């Protein structure tokens, strides 16, 4: 009953508002006025001979990476690089890519990753929208039609020149990077994030994952995924090193275990789909994960059964459920789990981050009431490049904290006793089926709980000539067919929430970032009728 929300909202008094605003925030830690590239350069001077970044059989020390990034920065500054100007890096991950990312930040620029595998048209459109004058390219990247009117600098040509530039000081509100994410409207959205948000997130990862000097962090994420940034930069900030893991390795559980083990990786972060493949491998084969002491899962719901299986395989390690969005400079809450019997939640807000649970009128809800999860604080990005309308919809003035921007995630959640957040699904997956308000997340939750189901997803098929219907897909035991799963769901859910069709698949389609691809599933649902 949507009206019930408003009735409890009226009960919220000033002391409770203050309690929520003041006590449920992340810890307050001053950020300082030196930003990421400057701090990394200072840290490199402390242990110049330790490994900073490695890829396959090559590695650079902190001193070497510092020198290489200084060469990239010098080339950019020579071409009139201004603070906050967007520089595209069209390169696969590798040592040169690492020097380019750090070099752009060092020159005061804003980093824009571009996948070299994208079509020339897509690259041109991204470069045009970002207004890029200068493009850094990786080995094997041939300039296409997109190069016209821009300076194209092969990264390898900049390395080893001996040129030098000190890090350019930037303020926390200078633009640090832009990631293009898929937009529900079909046009990718360019998410703009600032230096304060970037540095705050890196420091939150260091603090909450307890990263220390000398430790190896796996750099597993594709360069088009924002989590690739902390996997590269956080270890550099604290004297550790980043181990770049190729995507082919990530897709092959045996190769991944081998890489994590021989690379003496201590900390890694995966999306749940890769995590699940890794778990299956750990359960079926001998040997553990070498030196891995903490694993973080992010990007999608962490199912409690996966957490239990992790601790059965790797007792004594830490599992961190990390939750956030590109618009929030990556993760904004961490749940640090150490035992199989701990409840899986989104955890607590990270440092300098404030959470609000809002109703439809954007007012704060009482503790425990479900509503839209919104964040304010240094983590909140600047908005979408050249898209005032979408920016105004998602980034609003914080009604309770003057002079702050607030980002509405579109996720539904609530506060649990003890100040942890619970994830309840996506707001935009809230639909009506035959008049009943349906949260897709609720059905997926039940689906995942059925014995024999390994993973599942539910999509809406809005076929012509009838109302929307729900279609479920699952992977799991061959003994289980769609009919049986549907029967189990109908024992637990109101009629309107029971999917009309339930299909078993050998595997669920994944996006480039490894999340379940619901767009593909919706197409499959439409085809299957
Ligand atoms: P990021 O790049 O930080 O992984 P994206 O911008 O790709 O995030 O996607 C953000 C959305 O992904 C969130 O709004 C939420 O719906 C979902 N999400 C991210 N992390 C989690 C998590 N730990 N649990 C549940 N959902 C998550």
Coordinates of C-alpha atoms and ligand atoms in Angstrom, one line a residue:
X1 CA 0.0 0.0 0.0
X2 CA 1.8 3.1 -1.2
X3 CA -0.2 5.4 1.1
X4 CA 1.2 3.6 4.2
X5 CA 4.6 5.0 3.4
X6 CA 3.2 8.5 3.7
X7 CA 1.5 7.8 7.0
X8 CA 4.7 6.6 8.7
X9 CA 6.6 9.5 7.0
X10 CA 4.4 11.9 9.0
X11 CA 5.7 10.3 12.2
X12 CA 9.3 11.3 11.6
X13 CA 10.3 13.9 14.2
X14 CA 13.3 16.1 14.3
X15 CA 15.4 14.0 16.7
X16 CA 15.0 11.0 14.4
X17 CA 16.0 13.0 11.4
X18 CA 19.1 14.2 13.2
X19 CA 19.9 10.6 14.3
X20 CA 19.7 9.4 10.8
X21 CA 21.7 12.3 9.4
X22 CA 24.4 12.3 12.0
X23 CA 24.8 8.8 13.3
X24 CA 24.2 6.6 10.3
X25 CA 26.8 8.3 8.1
X26 CA 30.2 6.9 7.2
X27 CA 33.0 8.0 9.5
X28 CA 34.2 11.6 8.9
X29 CA 37.9 11.6 7.8
X30 CA 39.4 14.8 6.4
X31 CA 40.5 14.2 2.8
X32 CA 43.4 16.6 2.7
X33 CA 44.2 18.9 -0.3
X34 CA 46.6 16.7 -2.3
X35 CA 44.8 14.5 -4.7
X36 CA 45.5 11.0 -6.1
X37 CA 48.4 11.5 -8.6
X38 CA 50.3 13.8 -6.2
X39 CA 49.9 11.3 -3.3
X40 CA 51.0 8.4 -5.5
X41 CA 54.1 10.2 -6.7
X42 CA 55.0 11.0 -3.0
X43 CA 54.4 7.3 -2.1
X44 CA 56.6 6.1 -5.0
X45 CA 59.5 8.1 -3.7
X46 CA 59.3 6.1 -0.4
X47 CA 59.7 2.6 -2.0
X48 CA 60.9 3.2 -5.6
X49 CA 62.4 -0.3 -6.0
X50 CA 59.3 -2.3 -5.0
X51 CA 57.0 -3.7 -7.7
X52 CA 54.1 -1.3 -8.5
X53 CA 52.4 -3.0 -11.4
X54 CA 52.7 -6.3 -13.2
X55 CA 51.2 -7.9 -16.3
X56 CA 52.0 -11.4 -17.6
X57 CA 55.8 -11.6 -17.3
X58 CA 56.5 -7.9 -17.1
X59 CA 56.5 -5.5 -14.2
X60 CA 57.5 -2.0 -13.2
X61 CA 58.6 -0.7 -9.9
X62 CA 57.1 2.3 -8.2
X63 CA 60.0 4.4 -9.4
X64 CA 59.6 3.2 -13.0
X65 CA 55.9 3.7 -13.1
X66 CA 56.4 7.2 -11.6
X67 CA 58.9 8.0 -14.4
X68 CA 56.7 6.6 -17.1
X69 CA 53.6 8.5 -15.9
X70 CA 55.7 11.6 -15.7
X71 CA 56.7 11.1 -19.4
X72 CA 53.0 10.8 -20.4
X73 CA 52.1 13.9 -18.3
X74 CA 54.9 15.9 -19.9
X75 CA 53.7 15.1 -23.4
X76 CA 50.1 16.2 -22.5
X77 CA 51.3 19.4 -20.8
X78 CA 53.4 20.2 -23.8
X79 CA 50.2 20.1 -25.9
X80 CA 48.5 22.6 -23.6
X81 CA 46.6 20.1 -21.3
X82 CA 44.3 22.1 -19.0
X83 CA 43.1 21.0 -15.6
X84 CA 39.9 18.9 -16.1
X85 CA 40.3 18.5 -19.8
X86 CA 39.2 15.1 -20.9
X87 CA 41.9 12.8 -22.4
X88 CA 40.8 9.5 -24.0
X89 CA 42.9 6.4 -23.6
X90 CA 42.1 3.9 -26.3
X91 CA 44.1 1.0 -25.0
X92 CA 43.8 -2.5 -23.7
X93 CA 44.9 -3.1 -20.1
X94 CA 48.7 -3.5 -19.6
X95 CA 51.7 -1.6 -18.3
X96 CA 51.4 1.2 -20.9
X97 CA 47.7 1.6 -20.0
X98 CA 48.6 2.0 -16.3
X99 CA 51.2 4.7 -17.2
X100 CA 48.6 6.4 -19.4
X101 CA 45.9 6.5 -16.7
X102 CA 48.3 7.8 -14.1
X103 CA 49.9 10.2 -16.6
X104 CA 46.5 11.8 -17.5
X105 CA 45.7 12.3 -13.8
X106 CA 49.2 13.6 -13.2
X107 CA 48.8 16.2 -15.9
X108 CA 45.6 17.4 -14.2
X109 CA 43.4 15.8 -17.0
X110 CA 40.3 13.7 -16.8
X111 CA 40.6 10.1 -17.9
X112 CA 38.2 8.7 -20.4
X113 CA 38.6 5.0 -21.1
X114 CA 37.7 3.9 -24.6
X115 CA 37.5 0.2 -25.6
X116 CA 39.8 -0.3 -28.6
X117 CA 37.5 -3.1 -29.7
X118 CA 34.5 -0.7 -30.2
X119 CA 33.5 0.2 -33.7
X120 CA 35.0 3.3 -35.2
X121 CA 31.6 5.0 -35.2
X122 CA 31.1 4.4 -31.5
X123 CA 34.7 5.6 -30.7
X124 CA 34.0 8.8 -32.8
X125 CA 30.8 9.5 -31.0
X126 CA 32.3 9.1 -27.5
X127 CA 35.3 11.3 -28.4
X128 CA 33.0 13.9 -30.0
X129 CA 30.7 14.0 -27.0
X130 CA 33.6 14.3 -24.6
X131 CA 35.3 17.0 -26.8
X132 CA 38.6 15.2 -26.8
X133 CA 41.5 17.0 -28.4
X134 CA 44.1 14.4 -27.4
X135 CA 43.8 10.6 -27.6
X136 CA 46.4 8.2 -26.2
X137 CA 46.5 4.9 -28.0
X138 CA 47.8 1.4 -26.9
X139 CA 49.8 -1.0 -29.0
X140 CA 48.0 -2.2 -32.1
X141 CA 45.4 0.5 -32.1
X142 CA 45.2 2.0 -35.6
X143 CA 43.7 5.5 -35.7
X144 CA 40.4 5.3 -37.6
X145 CA 38.1 8.0 -38.9
X146 CA 37.7 9.1 -35.3
X147 CA 41.3 10.5 -35.3
X148 CA 40.5 13.4 -37.6
X149 CA 41.2 16.8 -36.0
X150 CA 42.7 15.3 -32.9
X151 CA 46.3 14.6 -31.7
X152 CA 46.7 10.9 -31.5
X153 CA 49.7 9.9 -29.3
X154 CA 50.8 6.2 -29.2
X155 CA 51.6 5.5 -25.5
X156 CA 54.6 3.5 -26.3
X157 CA 56.1 6.4 -28.2
X158 CA 55.9 8.6 -25.1
X159 CA 57.7 6.1 -22.8
X160 CA 61.4 6.1 -22.2
X161 CA 61.9 9.7 -23.5
X162 CA 63.1 10.9 -20.1
X163 CA 60.7 13.8 -20.2
X164 CA 59.4 14.9 -16.8
X165 CA 56.4 16.7 -15.3
X166 CA 55.6 17.0 -11.6
X167 CA 52.0 16.2 -10.7
X168 CA 49.7 19.2 -11.4
X169 CA 47.8 20.2 -8.2
X170 CA 44.1 19.8 -8.7
X171 CA 41.2 20.7 -6.4
X172 CA 38.7 18.0 -5.1
X173 CA 36.0 19.3 -7.4
X174 CA 38.1 19.1 -10.6
X175 CA 36.9 16.5 -13.1
X176 CA 38.9 13.3 -12.7
X177 CA 37.3 10.8 -15.1
X178 CA 34.3 10.0 -17.3
X179 CA 32.8 6.5 -17.9
X180 CA 30.1 5.9 -20.4
X181 CA 27.5 3.5 -19.1
X182 CA 24.5 2.1 -20.9
X183 CA 21.5 4.4 -20.6
X184 CA 17.9 3.1 -20.3
X185 CA 17.1 5.4 -23.2
X186 CA 19.5 3.6 -25.5
X187 CA 22.2 6.4 -25.7
X188 CA 25.2 5.8 -23.4
X189 CA 25.5 8.3 -20.5
X190 CA 28.8 9.9 -19.8
X191 CA 29.2 9.8 -16.0
X192 CA 31.5 12.6 -14.7
X193 CA 33.3 12.1 -11.4
X194 CA 35.6 14.4 -9.5
X195 CA 39.0 14.1 -7.8
X196 CA 37.5 14.2 -4.3
X197 CA 35.2 11.3 -5.0
X198 CA 38.0 9.3 -6.6
X199 CA 40.5 9.8 -3.8
X200 CA 37.8 9.2 -1.1
X201 CA 36.9 5.9 -2.7
X202 CA 40.5 4.8 -3.0
X203 CA 41.1 5.6 0.7
X204 CA 37.9 3.8 1.6
X205 CA 39.1 0.7 -0.2
X206 CA 42.5 0.9 1.5
X207 CA 40.9 1.3 5.0
X208 CA 38.1 -1.3 4.7
X209 CA 40.0 -3.9 2.8
X210 CA 43.0 -3.2 5.1
X211 CA 45.4 -2.9 2.3
X212 CA 49.1 -2.5 3.3
X213 CA 52.4 -1.9 1.6
X214 CA 53.7 -4.9 -0.3
X215 CA 50.4 -6.5 -0.9
X216 CA 49.2 -7.5 -4.4
X217 CA 45.7 -6.5 -5.6
X218 CA 44.3 -8.2 -8.7
X219 CA 43.4 -5.8 -11.5
X220 CA 40.6 -7.9 -13.1
X221 CA 38.1 -5.5 -14.3
X222 CA 37.9 -4.3 -17.9
X223 CA 39.0 -0.7 -18.5
X224 CA 35.5 0.3 -19.4
X225 CA 34.3 -0.7 -15.9
X226 CA 34.9 1.9 -13.1
X227 CA 36.1 -0.7 -10.6
X228 CA 39.2 -1.1 -12.8
X229 CA 40.4 2.3 -11.3
X230 CA 40.7 1.3 -7.6
X231 CA 42.2 -2.0 -8.6
X232 CA 45.0 -0.1 -10.2
X233 CA 45.3 3.0 -8.1
X234 CA 44.6 1.9 -4.5
X235 CA 47.6 -0.3 -4.1
X236 CA 49.8 2.4 -5.6
X237 CA 48.6 4.8 -2.9
X238 CA 49.7 2.6 -0.1
X239 CA 52.9 1.0 -1.5
X240 CA 51.3 -2.2 -2.8
X241 CA 51.1 -3.5 -6.3
X242 CA 48.5 -4.1 -8.9
X243 CA 48.5 -7.4 -10.9
X244 CA 46.8 -6.9 -14.3
X245 CA 44.8 -10.1 -15.1
X246 CA 43.7 -10.6 -18.7
X247 CA 40.0 -11.0 -19.5
X248 CA 40.7 -14.5 -21.1
X249 CA 42.1 -15.6 -17.7
X250 CA 39.1 -14.3 -15.9
X251 CA 36.8 -16.4 -18.0
X252 CA 38.7 -19.6 -17.3
X253 CA 38.5 -20.6 -13.6
X254 CA 41.6 -22.8 -13.7
X255 CA 43.7 -20.1 -15.2
X256 CA 42.3 -17.5 -12.7
X257 CA 43.2 -19.7 -9.7
X258 CA 46.7 -20.2 -11.2
X259 CA 47.1 -16.5 -11.8
X260 CA 45.9 -15.5 -8.3
X261 CA 48.2 -18.1 -6.8
X262 CA 51.4 -17.5 -8.7
X263 CA 50.8 -13.7 -8.6
X264 CA 50.7 -14.0 -4.8
X265 CA 47.5 -11.9 -4.9
X266 CA 46.1 -10.9 -1.5
X267 CA 43.0 -9.0 -2.5
X268 CA 40.6 -9.3 -5.4
X269 CA 37.2 -8.1 -6.5
X270 CA 34.8 -9.8 -8.8
X271 CA 31.2 -9.5 -10.0
X272 CA 29.0 -12.4 -8.7
X273 CA 28.9 -14.3 -12.0
X274 CA 32.7 -14.7 -12.1
X275 CA 32.7 -15.3 -8.3
X276 CA 30.3 -18.2 -8.8
X277 CA 32.5 -19.8 -11.5
X278 CA 35.5 -19.4 -9.2
X279 CA 33.6 -21.0 -6.3
X280 CA 32.6 -24.0 -8.4
X281 CA 36.3 -24.5 -9.4
X282 CA 37.4 -24.2 -5.7
X283 CA 34.8 -26.8 -4.7
X284 CA 35.6 -29.3 -7.4
X285 CA 39.4 -29.1 -7.4
X286 CA 42.2 -29.4 -4.9
X287 CA 44.2 -26.5 -3.6
X288 CA 43.0 -23.1 -2.4
X289 CA 43.5 -19.6 -3.5
X290 CA 47.1 -19.1 -2.4
X291 CA 47.7 -15.9 -0.6
X292 CA 44.2 -14.4 -1.1
X293 CA 43.0 -13.0 2.2
X294 CA 40.1 -10.9 1.1
X295 CA 37.7 -11.1 -1.8
X296 CA 35.2 -8.4 -2.6
X297 CA 32.0 -9.0 -4.6
X298 CA 30.3 -6.1 -6.3
X299 CA 27.8 -4.9 -8.9
X300 CA 24.9 -7.3 -8.2
X301 CA 23.2 -8.9 -5.3
X302 CA 25.5 -11.2 -3.3
X303 CA 23.4 -14.3 -2.6
X304 CA 23.8 -15.6 0.9
X305 CA 24.4 -19.2 -0.4
X306 CA 27.5 -17.9 -2.3
X307 CA 28.8 -16.3 0.9
X308 CA 28.3 -19.6 2.8
X309 CA 30.1 -21.5 0.0
X310 CA 33.0 -19.0 0.0
X311 CA 33.7 -19.5 3.7
X312 CA 33.4 -23.3 3.3
X313 CA 36.2 -23.1 0.7
X314 CA 38.3 -20.3 2.2
X315 CA 37.8 -20.2 6.0
X316 CA 39.7 -17.4 7.7
X317 CA 39.4 -15.0 4.8
X318 CA 37.2 -11.9 4.5
X319 CA 34.4 -11.5 2.0
X320 CA 33.4 -7.9 1.3
X321 CA 30.0 -7.1 -0.3
X322 CA 30.7 -3.7 -2.0
X323 CA 27.8 -1.6 -3.2
X324 CA 27.7 1.6 -5.2
X325 CA 27.3 3.1 -8.7
X326 CA 29.5 4.7 -11.3
X327 CA 27.7 8.0 -10.5
X328 CA 29.0 7.7 -6.9
X329 CA 32.7 7.3 -7.8
X330 CA 32.2 3.5 -7.3
X331 CA 31.4 1.8 -4.0
X332 CA 29.7 3.7 -1.2
X333 CA 28.9 0.9 1.2
X334 CA 31.0 -2.1 2.4
X335 CA 29.8 -5.2 4.3
X336 CA 32.9 -6.8 5.7
X337 CA 32.0 -10.5 6.4
X338 CA 34.3 -12.8 8.3
X339 CA 32.1 -15.9 9.1
X340 CA 29.6 -18.0 7.2
X341 CA 26.8 -17.2 9.7
X342 CA 26.9 -13.5 9.2
X343 CA 23.9 -11.9 7.5
X344 CA 24.7 -10.7 4.0
X345 CA 23.7 -7.0 3.8
X346 CA 25.1 -3.9 1.9
X347 CA 26.9 -3.0 5.1
X348 CA 27.7 0.5 6.2
X349 CA 28.5 3.7 4.4
X350 CA 32.2 4.2 3.7
X351 CA 34.0 7.3 5.0
X352 CA 32.6 10.7 4.2
X353 CA 29.5 9.2 2.7
X354 CA 25.9 9.9 3.8
X355 CA 22.9 7.8 3.0
X356 CA 19.2 8.8 2.9
X357 CA 16.3 6.4 2.4
X358 CA 13.7 8.5 0.6
X359 CA 10.0 8.2 -0.2
X360 CA 8.4 9.2 -3.5
X361 CA 8.4 12.9 -2.4
X362 CA 12.1 12.7 -1.7
X363 CA 11.5 13.0 2.1
X364 CA 13.5 11.0 4.6
X365 CA 11.7 7.8 5.7
X366 CA 11.7 6.4 9.3
X367 CA 14.4 3.8 10.1
X368 CA 13.4 0.4 8.7
X369 CA 11.0 1.7 6.1
X370 CA 11.8 0.7 2.5
X371 CA 12.5 3.5 0.1
X372 CA 14.9 4.7 -2.5
X373 CA 18.6 4.6 -1.5
X374 CA 20.2 8.0 -2.1
X375 CA 23.7 9.3 -1.3
X376 CA 25.3 12.6 -0.7
X377 CA 28.8 13.6 0.1
X378 CA 32.1 13.8 -1.7
X379 CA 31.3 10.6 -3.6
X380 CA 28.6 12.1 -5.6
X381 CA 29.6 12.6 -9.2
X382 CA 29.1 15.8 -11.2
X383 CA 26.3 14.4 -13.4
X384 CA 26.0 13.2 -17.0
X385 CA 28.1 14.8 -19.7
X386 CA 26.0 17.1 -21.9
X387 CA 22.7 15.8 -20.5
X388 CA 21.0 18.3 -18.2
X389 CA 17.7 16.5 -18.3
X390 CA 19.0 13.1 -17.0
X391 CA 21.4 14.9 -14.6
X392 CA 18.5 16.9 -13.1
X393 CA 16.5 13.7 -12.7
X394 CA 19.1 11.7 -10.8
X395 CA 21.3 14.4 -9.1
X396 CA 19.1 16.7 -6.9
X397 CA 19.9 19.2 -4.1
X398 CA 20.1 17.3 -0.8
X399 CA 16.8 18.3 1.0
X400 CA 18.4 17.8 4.4
X401 CA 22.0 18.9 3.9
X402 CA 22.3 22.4 2.4
X403 CA 24.8 22.9 -0.4
X404 CA 25.1 19.2 -1.1
X405 CA 24.2 17.2 -4.2
X406 CA 22.3 14.0 -3.7
X407 CA 22.3 11.1 -6.1
X408 CA 19.2 8.9 -6.4
X409 CA 20.3 5.3 -7.1
X410 CA 17.0 3.9 -8.3
X411 CA 17.6 1.1 -5.8
X412 CA 15.2 0.2 -3.0
X413 CA 16.6 -0.5 0.4
X414 CA 16.1 0.0 4.1
X415 CA 18.1 0.4 7.4
X416 CA 18.5 -2.6 9.5
X417 CA 18.9 -2.4 13.3
X418 CA 22.6 -1.6 14.0
X419 CA 23.0 0.7 11.1
X420 CA 23.5 -1.6 8.2
X421 CA 21.7 -1.3 4.8
X422 CA 19.6 -3.9 3.2
X423 CA 19.1 -4.1 -0.6
X424 CA 15.6 -4.8 -1.7
X425 CA 15.8 -4.5 -5.5
X426 CA 15.6 -1.9 -8.3
X427 CA 13.0 0.8 -8.2
X428 CA 12.6 0.7 -12.0
X429 CA 11.9 -3.0 -11.8
X430 CA 8.9 -2.3 -9.8
X431 CA 6.0 -3.0 -12.1
X432 CA 2.3 -3.7 -11.9
X433 CA 1.0 -7.1 -12.9
X434 CA -2.8 -7.2 -13.0
X435 CA -2.9 -4.3 -10.7
X436 CA -0.5 -5.6 -8.1
X437 CA 2.7 -3.8 -7.3
X438 CA 5.5 -6.3 -8.1
X439 CA 9.2 -6.0 -7.2
X440 CA 11.2 -8.2 -9.5
X441 CA 13.9 -8.5 -6.8
X442 CA 11.4 -10.3 -4.5
X443 CA 10.7 -13.0 -7.1
X444 CA 14.4 -13.4 -7.9
X445 CA 15.0 -13.8 -4.2
X446 CA 12.6 -16.7 -4.0
X447 CA 13.9 -18.2 -7.2
X448 CA 17.4 -18.2 -5.8
X449 CA 16.2 -19.9 -2.7
X450 CA 14.8 -23.0 -4.5
X451 CA 16.9 -26.2 -4.0
X452 CA 18.8 -27.0 -7.2
X453 CA 18.6 -23.5 -8.7
X454 CA 22.1 -22.0 -9.1
X455 CA 21.3 -18.6 -10.5
X456 CA 18.2 -16.9 -11.9
X457 CA 16.7 -13.7 -13.2
X458 CA 13.2 -12.5 -14.0
X459 CA 12.3 -10.1 -16.8
X460 CA 9.1 -8.4 -17.9
X461 CA 7.7 -9.2 -21.3
X462 CA 5.4 -6.4 -22.4
X463 CA 4.0 -8.1 -25.5
X464 CA 1.5 -6.3 -27.6
X465 CA -2.2 -6.9 -27.0
X466 CA -1.9 -8.0 -23.4
X467 CA -0.6 -6.7 -20.1
X468 CA 3.0 -7.3 -19.0
X469 CA 3.9 -10.8 -18.0
X470 CA 6.8 -12.1 -16.0
X471 CA 9.3 -14.6 -17.4
X472 CA 11.9 -16.3 -15.3
X473 CA 15.2 -17.9 -16.3
X474 CA 17.4 -20.1 -14.2
X475 CA 20.4 -22.4 -14.3
X476 CA 20.8 -25.3 -12.1
X477 CA 20.2 -29.0 -11.6
X478 CA 19.2 -30.9 -14.8
X479 CA 16.6 -32.7 -12.7
X480 CA 14.7 -29.4 -12.4
X481 CA 12.5 -28.2 -15.2
X482 CA 10.7 -24.9 -15.7
X483 CA 7.4 -26.4 -14.6
X484 CA 8.8 -27.7 -11.3
X485 CA 10.4 -24.3 -10.5
X486 CA 7.1 -22.5 -11.3
X487 CA 5.3 -24.8 -9.0
X488 CA 7.7 -24.1 -6.2
X489 CA 7.3 -20.4 -6.8
X490 CA 3.5 -20.5 -6.7
X491 CA 3.7 -22.2 -3.3
X492 CA 5.5 -19.1 -2.0
X493 CA 4.2 -16.1 -3.9
X494 CA 0.9 -14.4 -4.6
X495 CA -0.4 -15.3 -8.1
X496 CA 0.5 -12.0 -9.7
X497 CA 4.1 -12.6 -8.7
X498 CA 4.4 -16.0 -10.2
X499 CA 6.2 -15.8 -13.6
X500 CA 4.0 -16.9 -16.5
X501 CA 6.9 -18.8 -18.1
X502 CA 9.9 -20.3 -16.4
X503 CA 12.8 -21.5 -18.6
X504 CA 15.9 -23.4 -17.7
X505 CA 19.1 -22.3 -19.5
X506 CA 22.6 -23.8 -19.5
X507 CA 24.0 -20.4 -18.7
X508 CA 22.6 -16.9 -18.3
X509 CA 23.8 -14.3 -20.7
X510 CA 26.3 -11.8 -19.2
X511 CA 27.1 -8.2 -20.0
X512 CA 30.7 -7.1 -20.8
X513 CA 31.1 -6.3 -17.1
X514 CA 29.9 -9.8 -16.1
X515 CA 26.5 -8.9 -14.8
X516 CA 23.4 -10.9 -15.9
X517 CA 22.3 -9.3 -19.2
X518 CA 18.6 -8.6 -18.7
X519 CA 18.3 -6.9 -22.1
X520 CA 19.2 -10.1 -23.8
X521 CA 17.0 -12.1 -21.5
X522 CA 14.0 -9.8 -22.4
X523 CA 14.6 -10.5 -26.1
X524 CA 14.8 -14.2 -25.4
X525 CA 11.5 -14.0 -23.4
X526 CA 9.8 -12.1 -26.3
X527 CA 11.0 -14.8 -28.8
X528 CA 9.9 -17.7 -26.7
X529 CA 6.5 -16.0 -26.4
Ligands
LIG1 P1 29.6 0.0 -10.3 O1 30.2 0.5 -11.5 O2 29.9 0.8 -9.1 O3 29.7 -1.5 -10.1 P2 27.2 0.4 -11.8 O4 27.0 1.8 -12.0 O5 27.6 -0.5 -12.9 O6 28.0 0.1 -10.5 O7 25.8 -0.2 -11.3 C1 25.2 0.3 -10.1 C2 24.0 -0.5 -9.7 O8 24.4 -1.9 -9.6 C3 23.5 -0.2 -8.4 O9 22.6 0.9 -8.5 C4 22.8 -1.4 -8.0 O10 21.5 -1.6 -8.6 C5 23.7 -2.5 -8.5 N1 24.7 -3.0 -7.5 C6 26.0 -2.6 -7.4 N2 26.5 -3.2 -6.3 C7 25.6 -4.0 -5.7 C8 25.5 -4.9 -4.6 N3 26.6 -5.1 -3.8 N4 24.4 -5.5 -4.3 C9 23.3 -5.3 -5.0 N5 23.2 -4.5 -6.1 C10 24.4 -3.8 -6.5

